[in-house]
Coordinates of C-alpha atoms and ligand atoms in Angstrom, one line a residue:
M1 CA 307.9 128.8 157.2
K2 CA 310.5 130.4 160.0
N3 CA 311.9 128.0 162.6
I4 CA 310.2 130.3 165.7
Y5 CA 312.5 127.3 168.3
G6 CA 313.7 129.7 170.9
A7 CA 315.2 128.7 173.9
L8 CA 314.5 126.5 176.0
C9 CA 313.9 126.5 179.4
C10 CA 314.4 124.2 181.9
G11 CA 311.5 123.4 184.4
L12 CA 310.5 120.2 184.6
A13 CA 306.4 120.1 185.3
L14 CA 306.4 116.4 187.8
F15 CA 302.5 115.8 187.7
T16 CA 301.8 113.1 191.3
F17 CA 298.5 111.4 191.2
G18 CA 297.3 108.5 192.7
C19 CA 299.1 104.6 192.8
A20 CA 297.8 102.1 191.5
T21 CA 296.7 99.8 194.8
A22 CA 297.0 96.0 195.1
P23 CA 294.8 94.1 192.9
E24 CA 291.8 92.4 193.9
T25 CA 289.4 91.0 191.5
E26 CA 290.1 90.3 188.4
A27 CA 288.2 91.5 185.6
P28 CA 286.3 89.9 183.8
A29 CA 287.7 88.2 180.2
P30 CA 287.2 90.5 177.4
A31 CA 284.0 90.6 175.3
E32 CA 284.5 90.1 171.9
A33 CA 284.6 93.3 169.5
P34 CA 281.7 93.5 167.2
E35 CA 282.2 95.1 163.4
T36 CA 282.3 98.3 162.8
P37 CA 280.4 99.5 160.0
V38 CA 281.8 98.9 156.4
V39 CA 281.3 102.3 155.2
Q40 CA 280.5 102.0 151.3
E41 CA 279.7 105.2 149.4
V42 CA 281.4 107.7 148.1
Q43 CA 280.4 110.5 149.7
E44 CA 281.2 113.7 147.9
V45 CA 281.7 117.1 149.5
Q46 CA 281.5 120.1 147.7
P47 CA 284.1 122.0 146.7
A48 CA 284.4 126.0 147.2
P49 CA 284.1 128.6 144.6
N50 CA 287.8 129.8 144.1
S51 CA 289.3 127.3 146.5
K52 CA 293.4 126.1 145.1
A53 CA 291.0 123.5 147.9
S54 CA 289.5 119.9 147.7
V55 CA 289.3 116.7 148.9
T56 CA 287.8 113.5 147.1
T57 CA 287.1 110.0 148.2
K58 CA 287.3 107.3 146.3
F59 CA 287.4 103.4 146.8
F60 CA 291.3 102.1 148.0
A61 CA 290.4 98.8 148.4
K62 CA 289.0 95.0 149.9
N63 CA 291.0 94.3 152.7
K64 CA 290.8 90.6 154.1
L65 CA 286.5 90.6 155.3
G66 CA 285.3 91.5 152.0
Q67 CA 285.2 95.2 153.8
T68 CA 285.7 98.2 151.4
V69 CA 288.3 100.5 152.1
M70 CA 288.1 103.9 151.2
Q71 CA 290.4 106.8 150.6
Y72 CA 290.0 110.4 151.0
T73 CA 292.4 112.7 149.1
L74 CA 292.6 115.9 151.1
K75 CA 294.4 117.9 148.8
G76 CA 295.0 122.0 151.0
A77 CA 295.6 125.2 148.7
G78 CA 298.9 126.4 149.8
G79 CA 300.7 122.7 148.2
V80 CA 300.1 119.9 150.6
V81 CA 297.9 116.7 150.0
M82 CA 297.9 113.2 151.7
D83 CA 295.5 110.5 150.7
V84 CA 294.3 108.7 153.6
I85 CA 291.6 105.9 154.1
N86 CA 289.1 104.8 156.5
Y87 CA 291.3 101.5 157.5
G88 CA 293.4 102.9 161.0
G89 CA 293.1 106.6 159.2
K90 CA 295.9 106.1 157.9
V91 CA 297.3 108.4 156.4
V92 CA 299.0 106.5 153.0
R93 CA 300.4 109.7 151.2
L94 CA 302.2 112.0 152.0
Y95 CA 302.9 114.5 149.1
L96 CA 305.1 118.0 150.2
P97 CA 306.5 120.3 148.0
D98 CA 310.4 120.7 148.7
K99 CA 312.6 123.9 148.2
N100 CA 312.2 124.5 144.4
G101 CA 307.9 124.0 144.7
E102 CA 309.3 120.2 144.2
S103 CA 306.3 117.3 145.7
K104 CA 307.1 113.9 146.4
D105 CA 305.8 111.5 148.9
C106 CA 307.5 111.5 152.4
T107 CA 305.6 109.0 154.2
L108 CA 306.1 104.8 154.3
G109 CA 303.2 102.7 153.8
F110 CA 301.5 100.4 151.0
N111 CA 298.9 100.4 147.9
D112 CA 296.6 98.2 148.7
V113 CA 295.1 96.6 152.2
A114 CA 297.5 93.5 152.3
G115 CA 300.1 95.3 153.5
Y116 CA 298.8 96.8 156.4
E117 CA 297.0 93.5 157.0
T118 CA 300.5 91.2 156.8
V119 CA 303.3 93.7 158.1
D120 CA 302.0 96.2 160.8
P121 CA 304.4 98.6 161.1
Y122 CA 302.1 100.9 162.1
F123 CA 302.3 103.4 159.0
G124 CA 300.2 106.2 159.2
S125 CA 298.2 105.0 161.6
I126 CA 295.4 106.4 164.3
I127 CA 296.9 104.1 167.7
G128 CA 294.7 103.2 170.0
R129 CA 293.5 102.9 172.6
Y130 CA 296.6 102.8 174.2
G131 CA 299.6 104.0 172.5
N132 CA 303.0 102.5 173.1
R133 CA 303.8 100.0 175.6
I134 CA 302.0 98.4 178.7
A135 CA 303.1 95.9 180.9
N136 CA 303.3 92.5 180.7
G137 CA 299.6 93.7 179.2
L138 CA 298.3 94.3 183.1
F139 CA 297.1 97.3 185.3
V140 CA 294.7 97.9 187.9
I141 CA 292.1 100.7 188.6
D142 CA 290.6 100.7 191.9
G143 CA 291.6 97.4 192.5
V144 CA 290.4 95.6 189.3
T145 CA 293.2 94.2 187.6
Y146 CA 292.9 94.1 183.9
R147 CA 294.4 92.1 181.6
L148 CA 295.0 93.1 177.9
P149 CA 296.3 90.3 175.8
T150 CA 299.6 91.0 175.2
N151 CA 301.1 91.5 171.0
N152 CA 304.7 92.6 171.3
E153 CA 307.8 91.0 173.6
P154 CA 311.1 93.2 172.9
G155 CA 313.4 91.4 174.7
G156 CA 311.7 88.2 175.1
I157 CA 309.3 91.0 177.5
P158 CA 305.9 90.3 176.3
C159 CA 303.6 93.8 176.5
C160 CA 300.6 95.1 174.9
L161 CA 301.8 97.7 172.3
H162 CA 299.4 100.9 170.4
G163 CA 295.8 98.9 171.8
G164 CA 296.7 95.2 171.1
A165 CA 296.5 93.1 167.9
A166 CA 293.5 94.8 166.8
G167 CA 294.3 97.7 168.2
W168 CA 292.1 101.3 166.4
D169 CA 294.8 100.9 163.4
T170 CA 292.6 97.6 161.7
K171 CA 289.8 99.1 162.4
I172 CA 287.6 100.2 159.6
W173 CA 286.4 104.1 160.8
N174 CA 283.3 106.3 159.7
A175 CA 285.1 108.7 157.5
E176 CA 283.0 112.4 156.9
P177 CA 285.0 114.3 154.3
F178 CA 284.3 118.3 154.9
Q179 CA 286.1 121.1 152.7
N180 CA 285.5 124.4 154.5
G181 CA 287.1 127.5 152.7
D182 CA 290.4 126.3 151.9
T183 CA 290.5 124.5 154.9
V184 CA 289.8 120.1 153.8
G185 CA 290.0 117.6 156.4
V186 CA 288.2 114.1 157.1
V187 CA 286.2 113.1 160.9
F188 CA 286.7 109.2 161.4
T189 CA 284.2 107.9 163.8
T190 CA 284.3 104.6 165.8
T191 CA 282.9 103.2 168.8
S192 CA 285.1 100.7 170.8
P193 CA 282.6 98.0 172.8
D194 CA 283.1 97.0 176.6
G195 CA 286.3 94.4 176.8
D196 CA 287.9 95.4 173.4
Q197 CA 291.1 94.3 173.4
G198 CA 290.9 94.0 177.4
F199 CA 290.5 97.6 178.0
P200 CA 287.3 98.2 180.8
G201 CA 284.8 100.2 179.0
K202 CA 283.0 100.9 175.6
V203 CA 284.6 104.4 174.4
E204 CA 282.9 106.8 171.4
A205 CA 286.1 108.2 169.0
K206 CA 285.8 111.0 167.5
V207 CA 289.3 112.1 165.1
T208 CA 289.2 115.1 163.4
Y209 CA 292.1 115.4 160.6
T210 CA 292.4 119.3 159.4
L211 CA 294.3 119.9 156.0
T212 CA 295.0 123.8 156.3
P213 CA 296.0 126.3 153.3
E214 CA 299.4 127.7 156.1
N215 CA 300.6 123.8 155.3
V216 CA 299.9 122.3 158.6
W217 CA 297.3 118.7 159.0
R218 CA 295.9 119.7 162.2
I219 CA 294.8 116.8 164.4
E220 CA 292.4 116.7 167.2
Y221 CA 291.6 113.5 169.6
E222 CA 288.3 113.2 171.2
A223 CA 287.3 109.7 173.0
V224 CA 284.4 109.5 176.1
P225 CA 285.0 106.1 177.5
D226 CA 281.4 105.2 179.5
K227 CA 284.0 103.1 182.8
K228 CA 287.2 104.4 184.5
T229 CA 289.6 103.5 181.7
P230 CA 293.2 104.2 180.7
I231 CA 293.2 106.1 177.2
N232 CA 295.9 107.8 174.6
L233 CA 295.6 108.6 171.6
T234 CA 298.2 109.3 168.6
Q235 CA 299.3 108.5 165.4
H236 CA 302.0 106.6 163.6
I237 CA 303.2 108.6 160.7
Y238 CA 306.6 107.3 159.6
F239 CA 308.5 110.6 157.4
N240 CA 311.5 110.3 154.9
F241 CA 312.1 114.0 154.0
N242 CA 314.4 112.3 151.0
G243 CA 311.1 110.3 150.2
E244 CA 309.4 107.0 150.8
A245 CA 311.8 104.4 150.4
E246 CA 314.7 106.5 149.4
G247 CA 317.2 106.0 151.7
T248 CA 317.3 106.4 155.3
I249 CA 316.3 109.1 158.3
L250 CA 320.2 109.1 159.1
D251 CA 320.7 113.1 157.4
H252 CA 317.8 114.1 159.5
E253 CA 318.5 117.2 161.3
L254 CA 316.5 117.0 164.6
T255 CA 315.2 119.3 167.4
L256 CA 313.4 118.2 170.2
C257 CA 312.3 120.2 172.9
C258 CA 312.6 118.4 175.8
D259 CA 315.0 117.9 178.5
K260 CA 313.9 115.0 179.7
M261 CA 313.5 111.2 178.6
T262 CA 312.0 108.3 180.1
P263 CA 314.4 105.6 180.2
V264 CA 312.9 102.3 179.6
D265 CA 314.5 98.5 180.3
A266 CA 315.4 95.8 178.4
G267 CA 310.9 95.6 177.2
L268 CA 311.8 99.0 176.3
I269 CA 308.8 100.2 178.9
P270 CA 310.6 102.9 181.5
T271 CA 311.6 101.9 184.2
G272 CA 309.6 105.0 185.9
E273 CA 312.4 107.7 186.2
I274 CA 312.6 110.4 184.3
T275 CA 316.2 111.7 184.1
P276 CA 318.1 115.7 181.9
V277 CA 318.8 113.5 178.3
A278 CA 322.4 116.8 178.9
G279 CA 325.1 115.1 178.3
T280 CA 324.1 112.5 176.2
P281 CA 323.3 111.1 173.3
F282 CA 319.1 112.4 173.6
D283 CA 320.1 115.8 173.4
F284 CA 318.7 116.7 171.1
T285 CA 317.3 120.3 172.1
T286 CA 319.6 121.7 169.7
P287 CA 319.5 120.8 166.1
H288 CA 321.6 117.4 165.5
K289 CA 321.2 114.6 163.1
I290 CA 320.0 111.3 163.5
G291 CA 323.0 109.5 162.6
E292 CA 325.6 111.4 165.0
R293 CA 324.6 110.2 168.0
V294 CA 322.2 106.8 167.1
D295 CA 324.6 103.6 167.2
T296 CA 326.9 105.9 170.4
K297 CA 328.6 102.4 172.1
G298 CA 327.8 102.2 175.3
D299 CA 324.7 104.0 175.8
K300 CA 322.7 101.4 177.3
Q301 CA 319.3 103.2 176.2
L302 CA 320.2 103.1 172.7
E303 CA 321.4 99.4 172.9
Y304 CA 318.1 98.4 174.3
G305 CA 315.5 100.8 171.5
N306 CA 318.4 99.8 168.8
G307 CA 318.3 103.5 168.4
Y308 CA 316.1 106.5 169.2
D309 CA 312.6 103.7 170.0
H310 CA 312.2 106.9 173.5
N311 CA 309.4 109.0 175.1
F312 CA 311.3 112.8 175.6
V313 CA 309.2 114.8 178.0
L314 CA 308.3 118.5 176.9
T315 CA 309.9 121.2 179.2
N316 CA 307.6 123.3 178.6
P317 CA 304.6 121.6 177.8
S318 CA 300.8 122.9 176.9
K319 CA 299.2 125.1 179.5
N320 CA 295.1 125.6 179.2
G321 CA 295.1 123.2 176.1
E322 CA 297.3 125.8 174.8
L323 CA 300.0 123.9 171.9
A324 CA 304.0 123.8 172.7
Q325 CA 305.8 123.4 170.0
A326 CA 307.2 119.2 170.8
A327 CA 309.9 118.8 168.1
A328 CA 311.2 120.2 164.0
L329 CA 313.1 117.8 162.0
Y330 CA 314.6 119.3 158.7
D331 CA 315.6 117.6 155.8
E332 CA 318.9 119.9 154.1
K333 CA 318.9 118.7 150.5
S334 CA 315.4 119.0 150.5
G335 CA 315.1 121.9 151.9
R336 CA 311.3 120.4 154.3
Y337 CA 310.8 121.1 157.0
M338 CA 308.1 120.8 160.3
E339 CA 307.0 121.3 163.8
V340 CA 305.1 118.7 166.0
W341 CA 303.0 121.1 167.8
T342 CA 300.5 119.9 170.6
T343 CA 299.1 119.5 174.1
E344 CA 300.1 116.4 174.9
P345 CA 303.1 116.5 177.8
G346 CA 304.9 113.5 175.1
I347 CA 306.6 112.6 172.8
Q348 CA 307.6 109.1 171.3
F349 CA 310.7 109.3 168.8
Y350 CA 311.8 106.6 166.9
C351 CA 314.1 106.4 164.2
G352 CA 312.6 102.8 162.9
N353 CA 314.6 100.6 164.5
F354 CA 311.9 97.7 163.3
L355 CA 311.9 97.9 160.2
T356 CA 313.5 95.7 157.3
D357 CA 314.0 95.5 153.4
K358 CA 311.3 93.0 154.2
M359 CA 308.5 95.3 153.8
V360 CA 308.0 96.9 150.5
G361 CA 306.3 99.9 149.7
K362 CA 304.7 101.4 147.6
Q363 CA 307.4 101.8 144.4
G364 CA 307.4 98.7 145.3
K365 CA 311.3 98.9 147.1
A366 CA 312.2 97.7 149.5
Y367 CA 312.8 100.0 152.8
Q368 CA 315.8 99.9 154.6
F369 CA 316.8 99.5 158.5
R370 CA 315.7 103.5 159.8
G371 CA 314.0 104.2 156.2
G372 CA 311.2 106.1 158.3
L373 CA 310.8 108.0 162.0
A374 CA 307.8 108.8 163.9
L375 CA 306.6 111.6 166.8
E376 CA 304.7 110.4 168.1
T377 CA 303.4 112.8 170.8
Q378 CA 301.5 111.1 173.5
H379 CA 301.7 110.4 177.4
Y380 CA 304.5 108.8 179.1
P381 CA 304.3 105.0 177.8
D382 CA 303.0 102.1 180.5
S383 CA 301.3 104.9 182.9
P384 CA 298.3 102.6 183.5
N385 CA 301.8 101.2 186.3
Q386 CA 303.6 103.9 186.9
P387 CA 302.5 106.8 189.9
N388 CA 304.6 109.2 189.0
F389 CA 304.2 109.5 185.4
P390 CA 301.0 112.2 184.3
S391 CA 297.1 109.8 184.4
T392 CA 296.3 108.5 181.5
I393 CA 293.0 107.1 183.6
V394 CA 289.9 109.4 182.0
E395 CA 286.5 109.0 183.9
P396 CA 283.5 107.8 182.8
G397 CA 282.1 110.5 180.4
Q398 CA 284.7 112.5 180.8
V399 CA 285.2 113.9 177.6
Y400 CA 289.8 112.6 176.9
K401 CA 290.9 115.8 174.1
T402 CA 293.9 116.2 172.7
T403 CA 295.2 118.0 170.0
T404 CA 298.4 117.6 167.9
E405 CA 299.9 119.6 164.7
Y406 CA 302.6 118.5 162.1
R407 CA 302.7 121.9 160.3
F408 CA 304.8 121.7 157.3
G409 CA 307.0 123.8 155.9
T410 CA 310.5 124.7 153.9
K411 CA 313.7 126.3 154.8
Ligands
GAL1 C1 306.5 102.5 168.1 C2 307.0 102.2 169.1 C3 308.6 101.0 168.9 C4 308.0 100.1 168.0 C5 306.9 100.6 166.3 C6 306.0 100.1 165.9 O1 306.4 103.5 168.2 O2 307.8 102.7 170.6 O3 309.2 99.8 169.8 O4 307.3 99.3 168.8 O5 305.9 101.8 167.3 O6 307.0 99.0 165.0

């Protein structure tokens, strides 16, 4: 695959939406989320004649509640293979061919559900209802204050991270594997009840993973609430193109098609500013190795994130639902290369600063600090509290719809 990332144009997409008004009423206490149905049967997918692609289903593990978690192996006709499970829609293994055609698992994760239940860096997960942080777990819609239980406190400052302690990454989703000729995938669906993790409204959600013969992993997110509520869905897969638990990602070369970013405070909450990256260690508008500037002394933003952990703003975001390129990642040694295309206006580049050797992966090897990176397409963090960010509020009955593609290849 060729890097079709061309010269970057400037052009700030600034959207202005209505401000949150002062709180008047308290939202009722969050309801207890009922159990999601447990999928147990093995659904066989009819293989397409003469196709190298296939989908197979098998038992993965039991979770701590004794529920069965299933695994779906998507074997792409182009060589990429992924194992995904219906617990959080997690990608547990991602086999990517290198420039010599040798495949290696290039994602972080665990062999069992217990790993995901005890250590939780959101490896490979669908994230909902709200990707990244909401300051103090509070927001106001139409004068009503909603209080989300907080589950994270960088810098000692509490917030709601990735949809809360029992976010969509911990749900057992209904799953329907499918094959259409050389294209394979899984459709995940779930219902998030009114009050789930403190959020208003019931939400019907559908996340479709498709693996194409061109080695594109497409993720289509759909969600329909029955009350006005914020929604911001993403995928939290961690990549290491050297292979799982094979050192750090500091030698990977990253391009971000983003000429601006949203700086954060000590709690990793956006300050509300949208600032140019030019002249800072955050300028990835041309390719740079991640390790080159990650430890720049005196850079307050890198200090807060303990490295890169920031939302970048696409220079040329999607128009009319067309995908726009957000990023490219390249590892010279293996030749593995990836582009990220999306309908979202932002992308969180997180270089694994919370990873430690206490996390032991699938090969029984400890992960390293910065042993994987995530490129999470999204609306900006804390948007419900940031009037100058694009709005994440979805109206009752409105269909929230976004698409992201991870396009794999070699160079
Ligand atoms: C990222 C977030 C990081 C960290 C990580 C999970 O999306 O930006 O700050 O919370 O998820 O460990």
